[in-house]
Short mmCIF file of C-alpha atoms in Angstrom, two decimals:
data_model
loop_
_atom_site.label_atom_id
_atom_site.label_comp_id
_atom_site.label_asym_id
_atom_site.label_seq_id
_atom_site.Cartn_x
_atom_site.Cartn_y
_atom_site.Cartn_z
CA MET A 10 229.97 22.66 94.31
CA ARG A 11 233.39 21.04 94.41
CA ASN A 12 233.66 21.71 98.14
CA ILE A 13 230.23 20.16 98.80
CA LYS A 14 231.08 17.03 96.81
CA ASP A 15 234.41 16.61 98.61
CA ILE A 16 232.76 17.16 102.00
CA MET A 17 230.16 14.50 101.26
CA VAL A 18 232.73 11.97 99.97
CA VAL A 19 235.02 12.50 102.96
CA GLY A 20 232.05 12.58 105.36
CA PHE A 21 230.70 9.30 103.96
CA ALA A 22 234.16 7.75 104.24
CA LEU A 23 234.45 8.90 107.86
CA PHE A 24 231.04 7.42 108.64
CA ALA A 25 232.06 4.07 107.19
CA MET A 26 235.45 4.05 108.91
CA PHE A 27 233.81 4.86 112.27
CA PHE A 28 230.92 2.44 111.77
CA GLY A 29 232.61 -0.85 112.42
CA ALA A 30 232.22 -3.87 114.65
CA GLY A 31 231.33 -2.21 117.95
CA ASN A 32 229.03 0.34 116.34
CA LEU A 33 226.88 -2.46 114.99
CA ILE A 34 226.67 -4.74 118.03
CA PHE A 35 226.56 -2.28 120.96
CA PRO A 36 223.46 -0.11 120.16
CA PRO A 37 221.00 -3.06 119.81
CA TYR A 38 222.22 -4.55 123.09
CA LEU A 39 221.97 -1.14 124.76
CA GLY A 40 218.39 -0.80 123.55
CA LEU A 41 217.61 -4.30 124.82
CA VAL A 42 218.87 -3.74 128.38
CA SER A 43 217.44 -0.20 128.54
CA GLY A 44 213.85 -1.06 127.58
CA SER A 45 211.61 2.01 127.62
CA SER A 46 214.62 4.12 128.68
CA TRP A 47 216.44 3.35 125.44
CA LEU A 48 216.58 7.02 124.48
CA THR A 49 218.45 7.79 127.72
CA GLY A 50 220.97 5.04 127.00
CA PHE A 51 221.20 6.24 123.41
CA ALA A 52 222.00 9.79 124.67
CA GLY A 53 224.90 8.47 126.77
CA PHE A 54 226.12 6.39 123.85
CA VAL A 55 226.07 9.35 121.44
CA LEU A 56 227.85 11.57 123.98
CA ALA A 57 230.70 9.10 124.52
CA ASP A 58 230.88 8.12 120.86
CA VAL A 59 229.82 10.81 118.38
CA GLY A 60 230.33 13.83 120.65
CA LEU A 61 233.86 12.96 121.72
CA ALA A 62 234.78 11.75 118.23
CA LEU A 63 233.73 15.09 116.72
CA LEU A 64 235.82 16.98 119.28
CA ALA A 65 238.74 14.67 118.51
CA MET A 66 238.41 15.32 114.78
CA LEU A 67 238.45 19.09 115.37
CA ALA A 68 241.49 18.85 117.66
CA ALA A 69 243.30 16.66 115.14
CA ALA A 70 242.47 19.05 112.30
CA LYS A 71 244.05 21.88 114.29
CA CYS A 72 247.22 19.77 114.47
CA ASN A 73 247.15 18.98 110.73
CA GLY A 74 246.10 15.42 111.42
CA GLU A 75 249.28 14.48 113.27
CA VAL A 76 248.56 12.39 116.35
CA SER A 77 251.94 13.24 117.84
CA LYS A 78 251.10 16.96 117.89
CA ILE A 79 247.95 16.37 119.94
CA LEU A 80 249.92 14.38 122.49
CA SER A 81 253.22 16.27 122.41
CA ARG A 82 252.45 18.95 125.03
CA SER A 83 251.97 16.27 127.68
CA GLY A 84 255.72 15.60 127.52
CA LYS A 85 257.94 13.68 125.11
CA ILE A 86 257.96 10.32 126.90
CA LEU A 87 254.26 10.26 127.78
CA SER A 88 253.23 11.41 124.29
CA ILE A 89 255.14 8.55 122.66
CA VAL A 90 253.86 5.95 125.17
CA LEU A 91 250.25 7.15 124.93
CA GLY A 92 250.42 7.50 121.15
CA CYS A 93 251.75 3.98 120.72
CA ALA A 94 249.13 2.63 123.17
CA ILE A 95 246.33 4.31 121.20
CA MET A 96 247.58 3.05 117.84
CA VAL A 97 248.23 -0.49 119.10
CA CYS A 98 244.71 -0.63 120.60
CA LEU A 99 243.19 0.71 117.39
CA GLY A 100 245.51 -1.46 115.37
CA PRO A 101 246.48 -5.09 115.75
CA LEU A 102 245.57 -5.62 119.40
CA LEU A 103 241.85 -4.75 119.62
CA ALA A 104 239.90 -2.79 117.01
CA ILE A 105 241.17 -4.25 113.74
CA PRO A 106 241.00 -7.93 114.85
CA ARG A 107 237.48 -7.25 116.17
CA THR A 108 236.35 -6.24 112.69
CA ALA A 109 237.31 -9.61 111.23
CA ALA A 110 235.95 -11.59 114.19
CA THR A 111 232.61 -9.76 114.03
CA THR A 112 232.33 -10.28 110.26
CA PHE A 113 232.88 -14.00 110.70
CA GLU A 114 230.51 -14.48 113.66
CA MET A 115 227.67 -12.31 112.28
CA GLY A 116 228.08 -12.53 108.53
CA ILE A 117 229.82 -15.73 107.53
CA ALA A 118 228.98 -18.30 110.23
CA PRO A 119 225.14 -17.85 109.94
CA LEU A 120 225.34 -18.44 106.17
CA PHE A 121 228.20 -20.95 105.95
CA GLY A 122 228.22 -22.90 109.20
CA GLY A 123 231.28 -25.01 108.45
CA PHE A 124 233.52 -22.27 107.10
CA ASN A 125 237.00 -22.27 108.67
CA PRO A 126 237.60 -19.07 110.71
CA VAL A 127 241.35 -19.15 110.07
CA ILE A 128 240.85 -19.22 106.30
CA PHE A 129 238.32 -16.41 106.58
CA SER A 130 240.70 -14.23 108.61
CA ILE A 131 243.36 -14.68 105.91
CA ILE A 132 240.90 -13.67 103.16
CA PHE A 133 239.65 -10.68 105.18
CA PHE A 134 243.11 -9.27 105.82
CA VAL A 135 244.34 -9.90 102.30
CA LEU A 136 241.44 -7.69 101.16
CA THR A 137 242.33 -5.12 103.84
CA LEU A 138 245.94 -5.10 102.67
CA LEU A 139 245.01 -4.68 99.01
CA LEU A 140 242.75 -1.71 99.81
CA THR A 141 245.24 -0.14 102.23
CA ILE A 142 248.56 -0.41 100.43
CA LYS A 143 247.91 2.86 98.54
CA PRO A 144 246.95 5.35 101.30
CA SER A 145 245.95 8.18 98.93
CA LYS A 146 243.11 6.05 97.51
CA VAL A 147 241.64 4.79 100.79
CA VAL A 148 239.08 7.56 101.41
CA ASP A 149 237.80 7.73 97.83
CA ILE A 150 237.30 3.95 97.64
CA ILE A 151 235.36 3.94 100.91
CA GLY A 152 233.40 7.17 100.37
CA LEU A 153 232.35 6.64 96.77
CA VAL A 154 231.81 2.89 96.60
CA LEU A 155 231.53 1.07 99.92
CA THR A 156 229.57 3.56 102.05
CA PRO A 157 226.50 3.95 99.78
CA ALA A 158 226.10 0.17 99.75
CA LEU A 159 226.45 0.09 103.55
CA LEU A 160 223.86 2.84 104.05
CA ILE A 161 221.31 1.16 101.76
CA ALA A 162 221.66 -2.15 103.58
CA LEU A 163 221.32 -0.46 107.00
CA ALA A 164 218.26 1.50 105.85
CA VAL A 165 216.50 -1.70 104.74
CA LEU A 166 217.07 -3.30 108.16
CA ILE A 167 216.13 -0.29 110.33
CA ILE A 168 213.05 0.75 108.33
CA SER A 169 211.79 -2.86 108.42
CA GLY A 170 212.12 -2.84 112.22
CA ILE A 171 210.27 0.49 112.55
CA VAL A 172 207.42 -0.51 110.22
CA SER A 173 206.99 -3.97 111.78
CA PRO A 174 208.35 -3.99 115.37
CA LEU A 175 209.25 -7.43 116.68
CA GLY A 176 207.56 -6.82 120.03
CA ASP A 177 206.50 -4.39 122.72
CA ILE A 178 209.18 -2.41 124.53
CA SER A 179 209.64 -3.42 128.17
CA SER A 180 208.50 -0.74 130.65
CA THR A 181 211.52 -1.42 132.89
CA SER A 182 215.23 -1.59 132.18
CA MET A 183 217.42 -4.56 133.02
CA ILE A 184 220.21 -2.41 134.45
CA GLU A 185 220.38 0.30 137.11
CA ASN A 186 222.03 3.26 135.39
CA VAL A 187 221.08 3.32 131.72
CA PHE A 188 222.95 6.55 130.92
CA VAL A 189 226.24 5.22 132.35
CA GLU A 190 225.79 1.98 130.42
CA GLY A 191 225.36 4.08 127.27
CA ILE A 192 228.60 5.90 128.02
CA ASN A 193 230.44 2.62 128.67
CA GLN A 194 229.15 1.12 125.42
CA GLY A 195 230.15 4.32 123.61
CA TYR A 196 233.67 3.95 125.00
CA GLN A 197 233.80 0.38 123.68
CA THR A 198 233.37 1.54 120.06
CA MET A 199 236.80 3.22 120.35
CA ASP A 200 235.61 5.97 117.99
CA THR A 201 237.23 8.78 120.01
CA LEU A 202 240.58 7.08 119.68
CA GLY A 203 239.70 6.26 116.10
CA ALA A 204 238.98 9.90 115.32
CA VAL A 205 242.43 10.90 116.51
CA ALA A 206 244.03 8.25 114.31
CA LEU A 207 241.77 8.51 111.25
CA SER A 208 242.32 12.26 111.05
CA THR A 209 245.74 11.43 109.60
CA VAL A 210 244.05 9.71 106.65
CA ILE A 211 241.38 12.41 106.28
CA ILE A 212 243.75 15.41 106.37
CA ALA A 213 246.07 13.72 103.87
CA THR A 214 243.13 13.09 101.55
CA ILE A 215 241.90 16.69 101.79
CA ALA A 216 245.41 17.93 101.00
CA ASN A 217 245.64 15.56 98.02
CA LYS A 218 242.43 17.07 96.69
CA GLY A 219 244.19 20.42 96.40
CA TYR A 220 243.22 22.12 99.66
CA LYS A 221 246.43 23.61 101.07
CA ASP A 222 245.18 26.42 103.33
CA GLU A 223 245.28 25.28 106.97
CA LYS A 224 242.06 27.03 108.01
CA LEU A 225 240.21 25.58 105.02
CA LYS A 226 241.44 22.07 105.87
CA VAL A 227 240.19 22.46 109.44
CA LYS A 228 236.83 23.74 108.15
CA LEU A 229 236.40 20.91 105.64
CA THR A 230 237.41 18.29 108.23
CA LEU A 231 234.83 19.65 110.69
CA GLN A 232 232.11 19.73 108.02
CA ALA A 233 232.91 16.17 106.95
CA GLY A 234 232.84 15.18 110.63
CA ILE A 235 229.37 16.68 111.00
CA VAL A 236 228.14 14.70 107.96
CA ALA A 237 229.53 11.50 109.48
CA SER A 238 228.07 12.35 112.92
CA ILE A 239 224.55 12.88 111.55
CA GLY A 240 224.71 9.52 109.78
CA LEU A 241 226.01 7.77 112.90
CA CYS A 242 223.28 9.27 115.14
CA LEU A 243 220.51 8.16 112.76
CA VAL A 244 221.88 4.62 112.51
CA TYR A 245 222.61 4.30 116.23
CA GLY A 246 219.10 5.47 117.09
CA GLY A 247 217.58 2.96 114.70
CA LEU A 248 219.66 0.06 115.99
CA ALA A 249 218.98 0.95 119.64
CA TYR A 250 215.25 1.03 118.89
CA LEU A 251 215.47 -2.42 117.25
CA GLY A 252 217.08 -3.73 120.42
CA ALA A 253 214.37 -2.15 122.59
CA THR A 254 211.64 -3.92 120.58
CA VAL A 255 212.98 -7.32 121.72
CA SER A 256 213.49 -6.31 125.38
CA LYS A 257 210.69 -8.70 126.39
CA ILE A 258 212.13 -11.55 124.33
CA TYR A 259 215.81 -11.73 125.31
CA GLY A 260 217.65 -11.35 128.62
CA VAL A 261 220.70 -9.38 129.69
CA ASP A 262 222.91 -12.46 129.16
CA VAL A 263 222.24 -12.67 125.41
CA VAL A 264 225.38 -12.81 123.25
CA GLN A 265 225.70 -9.39 121.62
CA THR A 266 226.64 -10.66 118.18
CA SER A 267 223.81 -13.20 118.25
CA LEU A 268 221.28 -10.49 119.16
CA ILE A 269 221.61 -8.50 115.93
CA VAL A 270 221.70 -11.75 113.93
CA ASN A 271 218.43 -12.88 115.53
CA ILE A 272 216.78 -9.48 115.05
CA THR A 273 217.69 -9.39 111.36
CA SER A 274 216.59 -12.96 110.79
CA SER A 275 213.24 -12.32 112.51
CA LEU A 276 212.60 -9.15 110.50
CA LEU A 277 213.76 -10.26 107.07
CA GLY A 278 213.94 -14.06 107.18
CA GLN A 279 216.66 -15.86 105.21
CA PRO A 280 217.33 -12.83 102.95
CA GLY A 281 218.01 -10.95 106.17
CA LYS A 282 221.07 -13.07 106.84
CA ILE A 283 222.44 -12.07 103.45
CA ILE A 284 221.69 -8.39 104.10
CA LEU A 285 223.30 -8.60 107.54
CA ALA A 286 226.37 -10.28 106.06
CA LEU A 287 226.59 -7.40 103.59
CA ILE A 288 226.20 -4.78 106.37
CA VAL A 289 228.74 -6.44 108.63
CA GLY A 290 231.23 -7.12 105.86
CA LEU A 291 231.13 -3.55 104.51
CA ALA A 292 231.10 -1.92 107.95
CA CYS A 293 234.00 -3.95 109.28
CA LEU A 294 236.09 -3.92 106.11
CA THR A 295 235.89 -0.11 105.80
CA THR A 296 236.90 0.29 109.44
CA SER A 297 239.72 -2.21 109.08
CA VAL A 298 241.03 -0.42 106.00
CA GLY A 299 240.87 3.02 107.64
CA LEU A 300 242.54 1.94 110.89
CA THR A 301 245.21 -0.12 109.15
CA SER A 302 246.11 2.86 106.98
CA ALA A 303 246.15 5.20 110.02
CA THR A 304 248.38 2.80 111.98
CA GLY A 305 250.80 2.54 109.08
CA GLN A 306 251.02 6.30 108.66
CA TYR A 307 251.50 6.91 112.42
CA PHE A 308 254.43 4.53 112.90
CA THR A 309 256.04 5.67 109.64
CA LYS A 310 255.97 9.29 110.86
CA LEU A 311 257.03 8.33 114.38
CA THR A 312 260.17 6.63 113.07
CA ASN A 313 260.86 9.32 110.45
CA GLY A 314 260.35 6.83 107.65
CA LYS A 315 262.61 4.10 109.07
CA LEU A 316 259.56 1.85 109.27
CA LYS A 317 258.05 1.87 105.79
CA TYR A 318 254.28 2.28 105.48
CA GLU A 319 253.94 -0.90 103.43
CA LEU A 320 255.86 -2.95 106.00
CA VAL A 321 253.76 -1.65 108.92
CA VAL A 322 250.42 -2.43 107.24
CA ILE A 323 251.62 -5.93 106.32
CA VAL A 324 252.66 -6.63 109.93
CA VAL A 325 249.37 -5.16 111.23
CA CYS A 326 247.34 -7.38 108.90
CA ILE A 327 249.24 -10.55 109.85
CA PHE A 328 249.05 -9.92 113.61
CA SER A 329 245.38 -8.87 113.40
CA ALA A 330 244.53 -12.06 111.53
CA ILE A 331 245.98 -14.09 114.41
CA VAL A 332 244.22 -12.12 117.19
CA SER A 333 240.86 -12.15 115.37
CA ASN A 334 240.61 -15.91 115.87
CA PHE A 335 240.16 -15.44 119.63
CA GLY A 336 236.58 -14.26 118.90
CA VAL A 337 234.58 -11.10 119.57
CA SER A 338 233.65 -11.82 123.20
CA THR A 339 237.25 -12.45 124.24
CA ILE A 340 238.49 -9.32 122.45
CA ILE A 341 235.80 -7.16 124.08
CA GLN A 342 236.54 -8.68 127.49
CA PHE A 343 240.23 -7.79 127.54
CA SER A 344 239.73 -4.46 125.73
CA ALA A 345 237.52 -2.90 128.43
CA PRO A 346 240.20 -2.23 131.11
CA ILE A 347 242.72 -1.05 128.51
CA LEU A 348 240.25 1.48 127.10
CA SER A 349 239.23 2.62 130.58
CA LEU A 350 242.90 3.34 131.26
CA ILE A 351 243.80 5.37 128.17
CA TYR A 352 240.48 7.09 127.35
CA PRO A 353 240.52 9.78 130.12
CA ALA A 354 244.06 10.90 129.27
CA THR A 355 243.25 11.00 125.57
CA VAL A 356 240.03 12.97 126.07
CA THR A 357 241.89 15.38 128.37
CA LEU A 358 244.47 16.10 125.67
CA ILE A 359 241.77 16.47 123.01
CA VAL A 360 239.89 19.11 125.03
CA LEU A 361 243.08 20.97 125.99
CA THR A 362 244.21 20.97 122.34
CA LEU A 363 241.00 22.75 121.36
CA PHE A 364 242.07 25.59 123.65
CA GLY A 365 245.79 25.12 123.02
CA ASP A 366 246.32 28.62 121.61
CA LYS A 367 245.17 30.15 124.90
CA ILE A 368 247.18 27.81 127.15
CA LYS A 369 250.78 29.01 127.24
CA ASN A 370 252.08 26.81 130.07
CA ASN A 371 252.71 23.19 129.03
CA ASN A 372 252.46 22.12 132.67
CA VAL A 373 248.69 22.44 132.30
CA PHE A 374 248.83 19.61 129.76
CA LYS A 375 251.32 17.56 131.77
CA PHE A 376 249.64 17.84 135.16
CA ALA A 377 246.15 17.21 133.74
CA THR A 378 247.19 14.22 131.60
CA TYR A 379 249.19 12.46 134.32
CA THR A 380 246.31 13.00 136.76
CA ALA A 381 243.86 11.46 134.27
CA LEU A 382 246.14 8.45 133.92
CA ILE A 383 246.56 8.03 137.69
CA VAL A 384 242.84 8.25 138.44
CA SER A 385 241.94 5.86 135.61
CA LEU A 386 244.67 3.43 136.73
CA LEU A 387 243.31 3.42 140.30
CA THR A 388 239.76 2.98 138.97
CA VAL A 389 240.75 0.00 136.85
CA ALA A 390 242.63 -1.48 139.81
CA ASN A 391 239.48 -1.07 141.93
CA ASP A 392 237.50 -2.93 139.25
CA PHE A 393 239.94 -5.82 139.67
CA ASN A 394 239.09 -6.06 143.39
CA ILE A 395 242.10 -4.05 144.59
CA SER A 396 240.15 -1.94 147.04
CA ILE A 397 240.67 1.79 146.46
CA PRO A 398 237.29 3.11 147.68
CA PHE A 399 238.01 6.84 147.42
CA VAL A 400 238.00 6.72 143.59
CA LEU A 401 234.33 5.75 143.76
CA LYS A 402 233.59 8.76 146.00
CA LEU A 403 235.02 11.33 143.59
CA PRO A 404 232.51 13.69 141.89
CA PHE A 405 230.70 12.16 138.88
CA ALA A 406 231.96 8.66 139.74
CA SER A 407 228.45 7.28 139.25
CA LEU A 408 228.54 8.56 135.66
CA GLY A 409 231.97 7.12 134.96
CA PHE A 410 233.63 10.54 134.97
CA ASN A 411 235.43 10.45 138.34
CA TRP A 412 238.58 11.74 136.64
CA ILE A 413 237.14 15.10 135.49
CA VAL A 414 237.36 17.14 138.73
CA PRO A 415 240.88 15.93 139.63
CA VAL A 416 242.00 16.72 136.07
CA VAL A 417 240.55 20.25 136.21
CA ILE A 418 242.24 20.89 139.57
CA ALA A 419 245.55 19.49 138.30
CA GLY A 420 245.36 21.67 135.19
CA ILE A 421 244.78 24.79 137.30
CA VAL A 422 247.70 23.90 139.56
CA GLY A 423 249.87 23.24 136.52
CA ASN A 424 249.12 26.70 135.18
CA PHE A 425 250.83 28.23 138.24
CA VAL A 426 253.88 25.96 138.10
CA ARG A 427 256.55 27.34 135.81
CA SER A 428 258.86 24.95 134.01
CA LYS A 429 262.63 25.27 134.36
CA LYS A 430 262.83 26.45 130.76
CA ALA A 431 260.26 29.21 131.36
CA LYS A 432 262.12 30.36 134.49
CA TYR A 433 265.42 30.37 132.59
CA ASN A 434 263.93 32.46 129.76
CA LYS A 435 262.49 34.93 132.28
CA LEU A 436 265.86 35.34 134.02
CA ASN A 437 267.53 35.95 130.66
CA ARG A 438 264.97 38.65 129.79
CA VAL A 439 265.54 40.35 133.15
CA ALA A 440 269.31 40.19 132.71
#
């Protein structure tokens, strides 16, 4: 019974930490632009979000929740650079500021039109700091208190939209490749990167609850991840359906944050704005708390305690408060190329880590990861009108996975390339 309770508490906390700004605004928009194909878009979204996040949680659990261990076999320099890039994106540069900006635009502004966004960002991050400063309490606070309230509020909104749909679903989609759009929107949530980072908080919490055996910690982390994944799939499906029901009302150019505000207001009237403010506030605050704690723990471990946890979370909160005032649209706009650059390399390392016990040659990790980075860099450059046409002709390019085949080939080649250290050890054995 104790195990089940702990799994549910940790699973609920994971759900809430994953379900933040992007998770709330992307599924309704995806449903809107997909029309009658919303299930196809939803499938792509779940694959890029829940599927990869669950793999990331499992890989992180195998490394005892230490981000550096997942990245380390790619090489010392690259692991530090990639690790810092992931944590800065999840931290003060993109994900955490987006939580505050989304809360203001979707929760506060509709209710209190004249409220000052700067003052709100200060209040939001003071709350984040107060809830984050004691890392051992983060998961219990979120799992036992904040998540149930979040789930109840989401259930009221989604069930209302199912019982009384706002309109007929359009028979055609507004975009060409719905599945790819789902994948791209799933990337934007940053949950795969989040899973790598949040595992630090989750593993520490499981250990603090008295679970010391490594295999048991991996098992409990996976089970908690499954609980969170089931909750995410149900909520994503409901939100995507709500978006599909207004596919004849709004166009592709609708502001994403305004869309969910309008849907909630149409379904529930003025009380709906209060419910949405509650959903947004809880969803974004829990994510902000989880990611701030994870960022603090990562940089404290990276510097062997030279940077104190408390100092890191204070700096993260201050910087995030500043960035959040640029607004959601601006943050999403400059986050897309950064995520497109680091996601393939991160996913490559996650998958390889799952089979790490069977891969003896570290060159597999190095060759595959550098190839993922090169292909993604060329793809991003092509998106900025620097013509590199061959990257669009690679296998699976139409699905956004043009890096997969080159990475597989590079990994195979790397397996047959011995490092200098391996050659030296072999010569010593022969001698």
